[in-house]
GROMACS .gro file of C-alpha atoms in nm:
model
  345
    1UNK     CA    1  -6.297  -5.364 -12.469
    2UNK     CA    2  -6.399  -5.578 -12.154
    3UNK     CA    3  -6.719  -5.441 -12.033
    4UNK     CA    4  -6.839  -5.593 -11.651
    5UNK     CA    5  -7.178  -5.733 -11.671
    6UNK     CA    6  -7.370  -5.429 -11.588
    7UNK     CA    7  -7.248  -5.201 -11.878
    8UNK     CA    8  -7.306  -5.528 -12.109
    9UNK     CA    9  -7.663  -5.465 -11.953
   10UNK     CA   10  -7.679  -5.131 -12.007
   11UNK     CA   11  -7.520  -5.144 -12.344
   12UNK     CA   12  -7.880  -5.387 -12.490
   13UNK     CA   13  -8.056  -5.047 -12.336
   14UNK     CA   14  -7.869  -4.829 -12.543
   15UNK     CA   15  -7.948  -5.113 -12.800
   16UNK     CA   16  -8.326  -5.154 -12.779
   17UNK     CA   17  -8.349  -4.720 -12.777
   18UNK     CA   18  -8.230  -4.666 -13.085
   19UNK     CA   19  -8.450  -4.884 -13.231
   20UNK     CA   20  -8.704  -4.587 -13.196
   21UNK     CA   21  -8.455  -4.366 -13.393
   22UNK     CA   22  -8.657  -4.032 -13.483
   23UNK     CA   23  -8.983  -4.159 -13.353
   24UNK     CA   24  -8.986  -4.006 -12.993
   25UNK     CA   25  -8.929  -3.662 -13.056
   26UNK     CA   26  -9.001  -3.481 -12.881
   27UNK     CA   27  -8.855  -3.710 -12.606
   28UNK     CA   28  -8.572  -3.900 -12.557
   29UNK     CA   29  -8.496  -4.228 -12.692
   30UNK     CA   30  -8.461  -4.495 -12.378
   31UNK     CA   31  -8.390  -4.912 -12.363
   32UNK     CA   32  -8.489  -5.044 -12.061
   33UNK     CA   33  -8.403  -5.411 -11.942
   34UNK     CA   34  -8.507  -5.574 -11.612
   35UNK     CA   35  -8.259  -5.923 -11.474
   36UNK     CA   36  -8.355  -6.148 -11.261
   37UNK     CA   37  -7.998  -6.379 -11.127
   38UNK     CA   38  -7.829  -6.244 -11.411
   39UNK     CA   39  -8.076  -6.378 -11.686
   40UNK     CA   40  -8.293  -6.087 -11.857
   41UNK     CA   41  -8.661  -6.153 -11.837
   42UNK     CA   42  -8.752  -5.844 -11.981
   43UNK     CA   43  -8.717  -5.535 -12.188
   44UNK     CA   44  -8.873  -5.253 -12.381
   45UNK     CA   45  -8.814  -4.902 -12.490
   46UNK     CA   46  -9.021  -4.596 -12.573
   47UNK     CA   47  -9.141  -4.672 -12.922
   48UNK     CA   48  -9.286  -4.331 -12.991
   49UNK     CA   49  -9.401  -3.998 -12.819
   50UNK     CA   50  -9.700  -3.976 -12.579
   51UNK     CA   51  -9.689  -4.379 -12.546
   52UNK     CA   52  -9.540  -4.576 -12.241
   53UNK     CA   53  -9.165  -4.530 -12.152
   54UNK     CA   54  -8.895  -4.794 -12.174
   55UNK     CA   55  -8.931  -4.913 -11.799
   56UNK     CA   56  -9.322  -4.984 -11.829
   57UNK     CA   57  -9.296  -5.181 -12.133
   58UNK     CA   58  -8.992  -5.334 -11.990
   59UNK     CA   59  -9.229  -5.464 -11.672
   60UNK     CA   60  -9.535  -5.534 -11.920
   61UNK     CA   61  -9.308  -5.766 -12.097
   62UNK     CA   62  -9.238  -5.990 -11.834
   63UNK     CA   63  -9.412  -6.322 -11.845
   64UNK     CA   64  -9.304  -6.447 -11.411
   65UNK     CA   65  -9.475  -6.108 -11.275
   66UNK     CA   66  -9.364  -6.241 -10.939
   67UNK     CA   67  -8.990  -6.200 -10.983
   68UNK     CA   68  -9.017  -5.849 -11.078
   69UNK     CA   69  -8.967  -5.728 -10.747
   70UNK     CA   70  -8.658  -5.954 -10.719
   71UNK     CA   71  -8.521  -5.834 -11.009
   72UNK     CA   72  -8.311  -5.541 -11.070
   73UNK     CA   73  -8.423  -5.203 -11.371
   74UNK     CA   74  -8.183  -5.160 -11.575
   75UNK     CA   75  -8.284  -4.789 -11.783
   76UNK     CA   76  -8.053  -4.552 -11.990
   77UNK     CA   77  -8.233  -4.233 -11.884
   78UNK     CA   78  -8.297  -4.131 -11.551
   79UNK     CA   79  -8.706  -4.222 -11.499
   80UNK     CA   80  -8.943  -3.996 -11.538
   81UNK     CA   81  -9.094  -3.836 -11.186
   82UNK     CA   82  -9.370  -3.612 -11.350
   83UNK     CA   83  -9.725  -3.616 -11.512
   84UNK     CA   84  -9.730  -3.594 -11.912
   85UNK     CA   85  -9.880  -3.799 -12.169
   86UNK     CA   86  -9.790  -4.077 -11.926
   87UNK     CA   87  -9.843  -4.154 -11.543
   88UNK     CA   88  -9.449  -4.117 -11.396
   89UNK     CA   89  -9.211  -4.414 -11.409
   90UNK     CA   90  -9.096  -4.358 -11.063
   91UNK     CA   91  -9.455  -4.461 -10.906
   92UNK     CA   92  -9.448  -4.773 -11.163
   93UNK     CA   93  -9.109  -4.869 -11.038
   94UNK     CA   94  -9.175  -4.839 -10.678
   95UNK     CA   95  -9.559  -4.973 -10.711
   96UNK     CA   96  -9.393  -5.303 -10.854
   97UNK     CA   97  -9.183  -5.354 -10.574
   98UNK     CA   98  -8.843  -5.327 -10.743
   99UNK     CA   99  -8.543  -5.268 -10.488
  100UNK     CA  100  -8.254  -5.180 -10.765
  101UNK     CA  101  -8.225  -4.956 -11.049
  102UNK     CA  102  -7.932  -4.870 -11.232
  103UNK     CA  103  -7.950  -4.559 -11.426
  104UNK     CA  104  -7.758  -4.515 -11.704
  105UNK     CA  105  -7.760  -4.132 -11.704
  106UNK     CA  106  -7.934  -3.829 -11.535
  107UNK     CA  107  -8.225  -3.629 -11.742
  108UNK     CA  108  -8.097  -3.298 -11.695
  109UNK     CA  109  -8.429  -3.129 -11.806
  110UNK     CA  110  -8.619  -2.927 -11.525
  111UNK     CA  111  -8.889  -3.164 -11.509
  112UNK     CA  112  -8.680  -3.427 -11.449
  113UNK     CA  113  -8.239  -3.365 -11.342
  114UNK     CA  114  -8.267  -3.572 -11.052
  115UNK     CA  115  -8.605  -3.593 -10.881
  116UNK     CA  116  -8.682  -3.925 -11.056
  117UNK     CA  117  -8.362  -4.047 -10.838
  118UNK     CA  118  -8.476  -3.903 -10.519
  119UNK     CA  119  -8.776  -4.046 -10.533
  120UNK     CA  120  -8.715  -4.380 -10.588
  121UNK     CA  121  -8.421  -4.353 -10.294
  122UNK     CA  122  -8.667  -4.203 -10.068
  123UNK     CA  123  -8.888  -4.516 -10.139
  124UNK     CA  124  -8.661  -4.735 -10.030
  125UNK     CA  125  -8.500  -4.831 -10.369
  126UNK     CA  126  -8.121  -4.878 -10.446
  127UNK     CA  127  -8.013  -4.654 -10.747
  128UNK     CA  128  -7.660  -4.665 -10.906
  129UNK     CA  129  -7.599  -4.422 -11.160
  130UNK     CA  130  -7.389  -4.302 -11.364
  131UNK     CA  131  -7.361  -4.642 -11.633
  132UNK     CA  132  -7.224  -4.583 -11.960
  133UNK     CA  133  -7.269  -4.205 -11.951
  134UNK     CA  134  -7.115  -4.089 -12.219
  135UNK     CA  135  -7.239  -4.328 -12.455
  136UNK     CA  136  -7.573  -4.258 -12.287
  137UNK     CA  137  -7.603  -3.912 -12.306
  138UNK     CA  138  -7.457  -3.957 -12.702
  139UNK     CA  139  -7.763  -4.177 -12.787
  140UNK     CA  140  -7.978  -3.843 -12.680
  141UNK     CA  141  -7.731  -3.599 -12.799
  142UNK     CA  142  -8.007  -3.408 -12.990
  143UNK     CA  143  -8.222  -3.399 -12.674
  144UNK     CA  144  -7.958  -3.311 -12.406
  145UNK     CA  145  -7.783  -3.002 -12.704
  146UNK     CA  146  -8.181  -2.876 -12.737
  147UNK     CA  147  -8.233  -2.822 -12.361
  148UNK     CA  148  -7.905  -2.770 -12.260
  149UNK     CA  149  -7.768  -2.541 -12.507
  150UNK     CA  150  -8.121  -2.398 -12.612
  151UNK     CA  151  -8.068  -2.455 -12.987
  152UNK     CA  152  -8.104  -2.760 -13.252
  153UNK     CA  153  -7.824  -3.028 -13.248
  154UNK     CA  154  -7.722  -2.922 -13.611
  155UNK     CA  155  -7.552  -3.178 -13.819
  156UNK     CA  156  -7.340  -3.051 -14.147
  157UNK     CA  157  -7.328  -3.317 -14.429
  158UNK     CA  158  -7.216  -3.303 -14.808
  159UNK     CA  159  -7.060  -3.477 -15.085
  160UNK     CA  160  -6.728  -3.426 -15.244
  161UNK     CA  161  -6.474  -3.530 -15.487
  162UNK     CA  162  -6.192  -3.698 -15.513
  163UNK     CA  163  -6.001  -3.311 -15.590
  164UNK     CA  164  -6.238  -3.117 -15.281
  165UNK     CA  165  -6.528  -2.938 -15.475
  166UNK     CA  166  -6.886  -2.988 -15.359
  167UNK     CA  167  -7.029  -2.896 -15.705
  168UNK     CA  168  -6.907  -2.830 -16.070
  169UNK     CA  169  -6.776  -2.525 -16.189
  170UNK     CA  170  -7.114  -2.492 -16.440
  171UNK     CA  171  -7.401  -2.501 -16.133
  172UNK     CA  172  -7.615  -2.515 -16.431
  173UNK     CA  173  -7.509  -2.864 -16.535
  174UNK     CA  174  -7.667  -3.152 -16.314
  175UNK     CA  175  -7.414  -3.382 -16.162
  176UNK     CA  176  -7.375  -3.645 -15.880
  177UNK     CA  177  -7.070  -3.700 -15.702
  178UNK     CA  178  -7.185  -3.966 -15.440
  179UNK     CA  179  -7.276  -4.303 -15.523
  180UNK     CA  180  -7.683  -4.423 -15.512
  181UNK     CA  181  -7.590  -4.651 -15.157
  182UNK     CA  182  -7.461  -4.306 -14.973
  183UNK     CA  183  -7.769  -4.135 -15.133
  184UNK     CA  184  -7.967  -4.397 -14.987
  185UNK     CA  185  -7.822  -4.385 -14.675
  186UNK     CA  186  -7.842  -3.966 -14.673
  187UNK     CA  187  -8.165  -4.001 -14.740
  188UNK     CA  188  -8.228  -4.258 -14.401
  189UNK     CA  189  -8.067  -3.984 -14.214
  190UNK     CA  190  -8.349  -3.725 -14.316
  191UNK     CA  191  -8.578  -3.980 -14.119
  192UNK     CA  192  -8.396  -3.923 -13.781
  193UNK     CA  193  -8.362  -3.548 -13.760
  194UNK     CA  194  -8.644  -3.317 -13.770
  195UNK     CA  195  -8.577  -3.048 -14.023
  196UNK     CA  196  -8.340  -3.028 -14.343
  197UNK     CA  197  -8.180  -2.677 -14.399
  198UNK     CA  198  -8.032  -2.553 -14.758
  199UNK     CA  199  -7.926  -2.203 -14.851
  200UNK     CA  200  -8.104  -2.038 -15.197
  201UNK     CA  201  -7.862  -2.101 -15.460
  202UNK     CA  202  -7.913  -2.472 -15.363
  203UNK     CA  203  -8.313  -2.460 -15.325
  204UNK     CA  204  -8.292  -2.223 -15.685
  205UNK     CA  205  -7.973  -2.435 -15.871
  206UNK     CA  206  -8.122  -2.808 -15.779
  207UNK     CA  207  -8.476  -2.778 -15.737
  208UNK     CA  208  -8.426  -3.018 -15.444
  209UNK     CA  209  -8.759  -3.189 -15.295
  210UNK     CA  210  -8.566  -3.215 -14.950
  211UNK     CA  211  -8.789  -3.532 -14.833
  212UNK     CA  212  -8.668  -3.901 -14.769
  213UNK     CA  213  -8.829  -4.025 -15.057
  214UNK     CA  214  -8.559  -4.323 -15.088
  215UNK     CA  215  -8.607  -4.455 -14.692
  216UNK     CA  216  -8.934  -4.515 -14.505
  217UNK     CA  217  -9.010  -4.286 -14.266
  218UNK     CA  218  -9.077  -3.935 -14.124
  219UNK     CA  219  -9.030  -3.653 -14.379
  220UNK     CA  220  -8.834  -3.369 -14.225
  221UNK     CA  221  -8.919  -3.018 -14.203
  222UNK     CA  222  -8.816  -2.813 -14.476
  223UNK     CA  223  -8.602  -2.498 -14.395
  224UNK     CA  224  -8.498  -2.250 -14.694
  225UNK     CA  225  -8.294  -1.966 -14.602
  226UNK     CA  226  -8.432  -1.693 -14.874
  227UNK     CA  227  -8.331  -1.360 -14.781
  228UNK     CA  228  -8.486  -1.214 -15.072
  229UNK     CA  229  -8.734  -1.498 -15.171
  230UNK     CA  230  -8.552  -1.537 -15.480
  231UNK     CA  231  -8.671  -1.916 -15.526
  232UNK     CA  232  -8.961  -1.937 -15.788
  233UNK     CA  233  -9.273  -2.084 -15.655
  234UNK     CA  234  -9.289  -2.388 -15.886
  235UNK     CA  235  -9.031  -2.521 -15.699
  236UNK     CA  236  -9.097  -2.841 -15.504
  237UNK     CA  237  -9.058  -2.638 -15.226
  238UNK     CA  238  -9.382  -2.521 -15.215
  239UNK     CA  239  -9.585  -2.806 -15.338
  240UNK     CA  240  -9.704  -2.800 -14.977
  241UNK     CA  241  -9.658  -3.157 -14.946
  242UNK     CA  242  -9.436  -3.122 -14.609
  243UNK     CA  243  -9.411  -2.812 -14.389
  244UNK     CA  244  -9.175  -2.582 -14.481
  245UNK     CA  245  -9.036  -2.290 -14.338
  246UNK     CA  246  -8.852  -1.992 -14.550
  247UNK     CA  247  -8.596  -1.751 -14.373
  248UNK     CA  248  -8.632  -1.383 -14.537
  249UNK     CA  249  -8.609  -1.011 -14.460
  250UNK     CA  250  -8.939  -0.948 -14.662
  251UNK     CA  251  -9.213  -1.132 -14.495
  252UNK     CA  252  -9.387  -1.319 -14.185
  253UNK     CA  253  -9.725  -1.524 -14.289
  254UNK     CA  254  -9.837  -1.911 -14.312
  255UNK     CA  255 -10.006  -2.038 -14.606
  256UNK     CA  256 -10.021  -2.333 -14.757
  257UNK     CA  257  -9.786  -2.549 -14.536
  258UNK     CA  258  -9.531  -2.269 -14.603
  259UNK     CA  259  -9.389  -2.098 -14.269
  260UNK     CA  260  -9.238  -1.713 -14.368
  261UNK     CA  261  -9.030  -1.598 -14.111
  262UNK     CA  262  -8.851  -1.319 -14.108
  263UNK     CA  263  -8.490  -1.232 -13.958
  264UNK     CA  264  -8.232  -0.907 -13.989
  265UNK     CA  265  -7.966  -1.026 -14.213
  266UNK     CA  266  -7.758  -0.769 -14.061
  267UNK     CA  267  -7.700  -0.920 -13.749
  268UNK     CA  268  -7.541  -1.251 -13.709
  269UNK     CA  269  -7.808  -1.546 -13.992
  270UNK     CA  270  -7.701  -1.832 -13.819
  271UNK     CA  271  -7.789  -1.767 -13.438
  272UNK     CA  272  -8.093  -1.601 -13.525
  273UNK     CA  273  -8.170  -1.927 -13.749
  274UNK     CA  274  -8.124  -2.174 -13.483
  275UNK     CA  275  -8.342  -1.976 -13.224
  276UNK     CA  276  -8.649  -1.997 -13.494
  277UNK     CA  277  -8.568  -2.348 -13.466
  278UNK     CA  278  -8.551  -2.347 -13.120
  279UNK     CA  279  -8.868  -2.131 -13.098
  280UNK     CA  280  -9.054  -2.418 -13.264
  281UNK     CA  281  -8.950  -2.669 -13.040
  282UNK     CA  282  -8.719  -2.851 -13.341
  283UNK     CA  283  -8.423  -3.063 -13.149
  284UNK     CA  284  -8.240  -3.136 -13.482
  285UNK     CA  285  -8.137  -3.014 -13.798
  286UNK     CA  286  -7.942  -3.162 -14.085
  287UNK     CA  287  -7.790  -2.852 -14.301
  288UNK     CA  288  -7.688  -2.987 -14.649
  289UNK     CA  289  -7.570  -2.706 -14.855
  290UNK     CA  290  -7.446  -2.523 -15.025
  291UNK     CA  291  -7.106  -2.413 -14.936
  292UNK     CA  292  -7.199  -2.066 -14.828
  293UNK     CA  293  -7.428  -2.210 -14.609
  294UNK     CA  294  -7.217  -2.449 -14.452
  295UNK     CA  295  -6.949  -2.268 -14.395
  296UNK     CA  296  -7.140  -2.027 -14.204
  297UNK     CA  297  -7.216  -2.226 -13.982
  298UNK     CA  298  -6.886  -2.362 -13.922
  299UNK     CA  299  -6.729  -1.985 -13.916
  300UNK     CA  300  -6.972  -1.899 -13.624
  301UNK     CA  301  -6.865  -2.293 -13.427
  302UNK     CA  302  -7.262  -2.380 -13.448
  303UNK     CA  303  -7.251  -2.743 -13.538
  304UNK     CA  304  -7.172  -3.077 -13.362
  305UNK     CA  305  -7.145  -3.315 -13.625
  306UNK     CA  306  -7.005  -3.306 -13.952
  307UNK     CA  307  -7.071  -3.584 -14.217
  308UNK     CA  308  -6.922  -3.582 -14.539
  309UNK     CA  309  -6.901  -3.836 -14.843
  310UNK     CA  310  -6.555  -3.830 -15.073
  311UNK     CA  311  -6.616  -3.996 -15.375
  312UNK     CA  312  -6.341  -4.115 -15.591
  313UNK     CA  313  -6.430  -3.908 -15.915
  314UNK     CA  314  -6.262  -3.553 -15.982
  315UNK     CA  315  -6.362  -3.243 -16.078
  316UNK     CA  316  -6.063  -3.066 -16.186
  317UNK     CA  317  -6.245  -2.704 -16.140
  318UNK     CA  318  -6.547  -2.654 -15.911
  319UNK     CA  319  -6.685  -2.498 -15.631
  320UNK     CA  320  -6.495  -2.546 -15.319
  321UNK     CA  321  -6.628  -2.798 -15.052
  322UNK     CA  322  -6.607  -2.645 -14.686
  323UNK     CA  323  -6.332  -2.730 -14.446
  324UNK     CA  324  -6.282  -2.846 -14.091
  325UNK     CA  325  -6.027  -2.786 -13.888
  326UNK     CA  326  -6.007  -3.104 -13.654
  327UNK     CA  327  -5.987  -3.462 -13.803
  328UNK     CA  328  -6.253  -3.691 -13.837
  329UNK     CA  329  -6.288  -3.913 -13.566
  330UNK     CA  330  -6.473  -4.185 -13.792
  331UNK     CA  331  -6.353  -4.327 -14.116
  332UNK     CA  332  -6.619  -4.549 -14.336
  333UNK     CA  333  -6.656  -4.704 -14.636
  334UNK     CA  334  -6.978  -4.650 -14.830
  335UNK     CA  335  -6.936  -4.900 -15.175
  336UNK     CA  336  -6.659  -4.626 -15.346
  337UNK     CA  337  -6.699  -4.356 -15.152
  338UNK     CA  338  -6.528  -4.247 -14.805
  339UNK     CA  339  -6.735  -4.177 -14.519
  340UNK     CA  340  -6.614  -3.922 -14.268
  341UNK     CA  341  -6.737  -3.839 -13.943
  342UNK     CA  342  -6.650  -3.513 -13.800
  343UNK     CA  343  -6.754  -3.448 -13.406
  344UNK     CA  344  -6.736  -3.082 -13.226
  345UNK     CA  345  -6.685  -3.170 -12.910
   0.00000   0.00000   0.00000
C-alpha cells in the first residue's frame, strides 16, 4: 500500500512506541520523530512510566540543536498539556521554537482530548492531525478501551487441537497441545498485559504458576476466580512470589501478596470482574482458561481480542474449546501450529 511521506513518518512513530511494549503502563506507548527537509534528525519514544515522553527524547536526540525549530514533530499521541511525573510536552514544543506538528491521534483522556492541540495552535504552531489514526489509536488500544470504556482491554487466548477440544477428556492426565515456540511466544505475551486471569478448575487441574518464566520481562498480575476458594494453598498460586488477586464470595483481606476480593456470584461474574480490575487501575488482561471461563466472557461480548493456537494433533474426545462467531481476521503460522487472530470490533 503506497503511503505519502508523512504516514511513512508517522508509521517509524508507531515503530519506535512499541518498542516500549508493556513498559509504560500506566501510559501510553508513543514514537516521536522530528525532520528537518525531509531527512529525520531525530527520534525517541517514552521508554517507561514517570520518565520523559517521546517528543523530549525526540529533541534531546538531536545532535544540530539549531534546526530544531526548522524542523517539523512528528508524534503518534496528541502531546501532553498537563503536570505529572513530567513537565508538559506542549511548553517543550513551543519553548524549542518548533512551527509544525503532526499528530498522529488525539488523547481522549480528560487531562489531555485536545488541550495539548490548542495550545500549541494558540502559540503560534501548525498542527495537522489526524495521521494514521486507526493504526494509532490500535498501538494504544489497551489505553484508549481502559478510559474510554472504563474496563480492562481483555484478550481471550487458548490452545486447541486439530478435532476442537482445549483439554483431554481425563483433566487428570497432563497434556500439551501447542508446540514449545507458541508456548514461548504465549509466554512473551504475559510480558505486555498486566494481569493473567484463569477460572478454578484450571488454577486446581494444572497447578499453573501464571508468570512469564520463558520471556524476559514483567510478570503479570495473577487473577484466580475462586468462588468458593476451592484451590489448595500449596499451589503456586500463593507462593507470594507475584501479586495475586482471588475472586470469591467468602472473603475480602490482603496477606501475603494475595488480594481476596469478594463479588455476588449471583449477579452477572464477568462485569463485576472487570470493574475490580478497573478499580485497580489494570488496563489489560489476558484470560487463558478454562472453557467455562472463556466462554463467559464471550457470552456476555466482554473481550476485544481473541488469540487461539490449533495444533495439528487430535484428541478424538475432550473438552470442548470455545467458539467465536466472526472469522479471524489474522491467519499465522507458529512452526506446526495455526495462529488465529480474532478482533471484536
Amino acid at each position: 500500500m503506497f503511503m505519502t511521506f508523512d504516514e511513512t513518518i508517522m508509521h517509524r512513530c508507531l515503530e519506535l512506541a512499541k518498542m516500549a511494549s508493556g513498559q509504560t503502563i500506566p501510559n501510553p506507548m508513543v514514537g516521536s520523530v522530528l525532520v528537518f527537509e525531509n531527512k529525520i534528525i531525530g527520534e525517541g519514544y517514552h521508554q517507561r512510566a514517570g520518565e520523559a515522553h517521546a517528543e523530549v527524547n525526540a529533541i534531546n536526540s538531536v545532535e544540530n540543536k539549531s534546526l530544531i525549530p526548522l524542523s517539523t514533530l512528528y508524534v503518534s499521541l496528541e502531546p501532553c498539556s498537563h503536570y505529572g511525573k513530567t513537565p508538559p510536552c506542549c511548553e517543550r514544543i513551543v519553548q524549542e521554537g518548533i512551527k509544525k506538528v503532526i499528530v498522529g491521534t488525539l488523547d481522549t483522556t480528560t487531562k489531555v482530548n485536545g488541550k495539548g492541540i490548542s495550545y500549541l495552535q494558540q502559540n503560534n504552531v501548525e498542527v495537522l492531525t489526524p495521521m494514521l489514526n486507526d493504526a494509532c489509536r490500535f498501538s494504544n488500544r489497551r489505553f484508549f478501551t481502559y478510559h474510554e470504556k472504563h474496563r480492562p482491554y481483555i484478550i481471550l487466548k487458548w490452545a486447541e487441537s486439530a478435532d476442537g477440544f482445549i483439554a483431554p477428556e481425563n483433566t487428570q492426565q497432563q497434556y500439551s497441545i501447542s508446540n514449545t515456540f507458541s508456548k514461548t511466544l504465549s509466554h512473551k505475551w504475559r510480558t505486555e498485559e498486566q494481569a493473567i486471569l484463569v477460572g478454578t478448575k484450571t488454577a486446581i487441574i494444572d497447578n499453573p504458576q501464571l508468570n512469564s518464566r520463558l520471556w524476559e520481562g514483567n510478570a503479570p498480575i495473577r487473577v484466580v476466580i475462586d468462588k468458593n476458594l476451592a484451590i489448595p494453598t500449596s499451589h503456586h498460586l500463593f507462593d507470594g512470589s507475584v501479586k495475586t488477586i482471588l475472586i470469591n464470595q467468602k472473603k475480602e483481606i490482603s496477606e501475603n501478596n494475595i488480594n481476596y476480593i469478594k463479588i455476588n456470584f449471583q449477579e452477572n461474574p464477568a462485569t463485576q470482574i472487570l470493574n475490580v480490575l478497573y478499580q485497580l487501575n489494570i488496563q489489560s488482561v489476558i484470560i487463558e482458561g478454562g472453557t467455562k471461563t472463556l466462554q463467559l466472557f464471550i457470552q456476555n461480548n466482554l473481550w476485544d481480542e481473541g488469540r487461539v493456537f490449533t495444533a495439528k494433533k487430535q484428541l478424538i474426545r475432550g473438552i470442548k474449546a470455545p467458539e467465536f462467531s466472526i472469522s479471524p481476521s489474522e491467519i499465522t503460522t507458529i512452526a506446526d501450529d495455526t495462529l488465529k487472530i480474532f478482533y471484536n470490533v
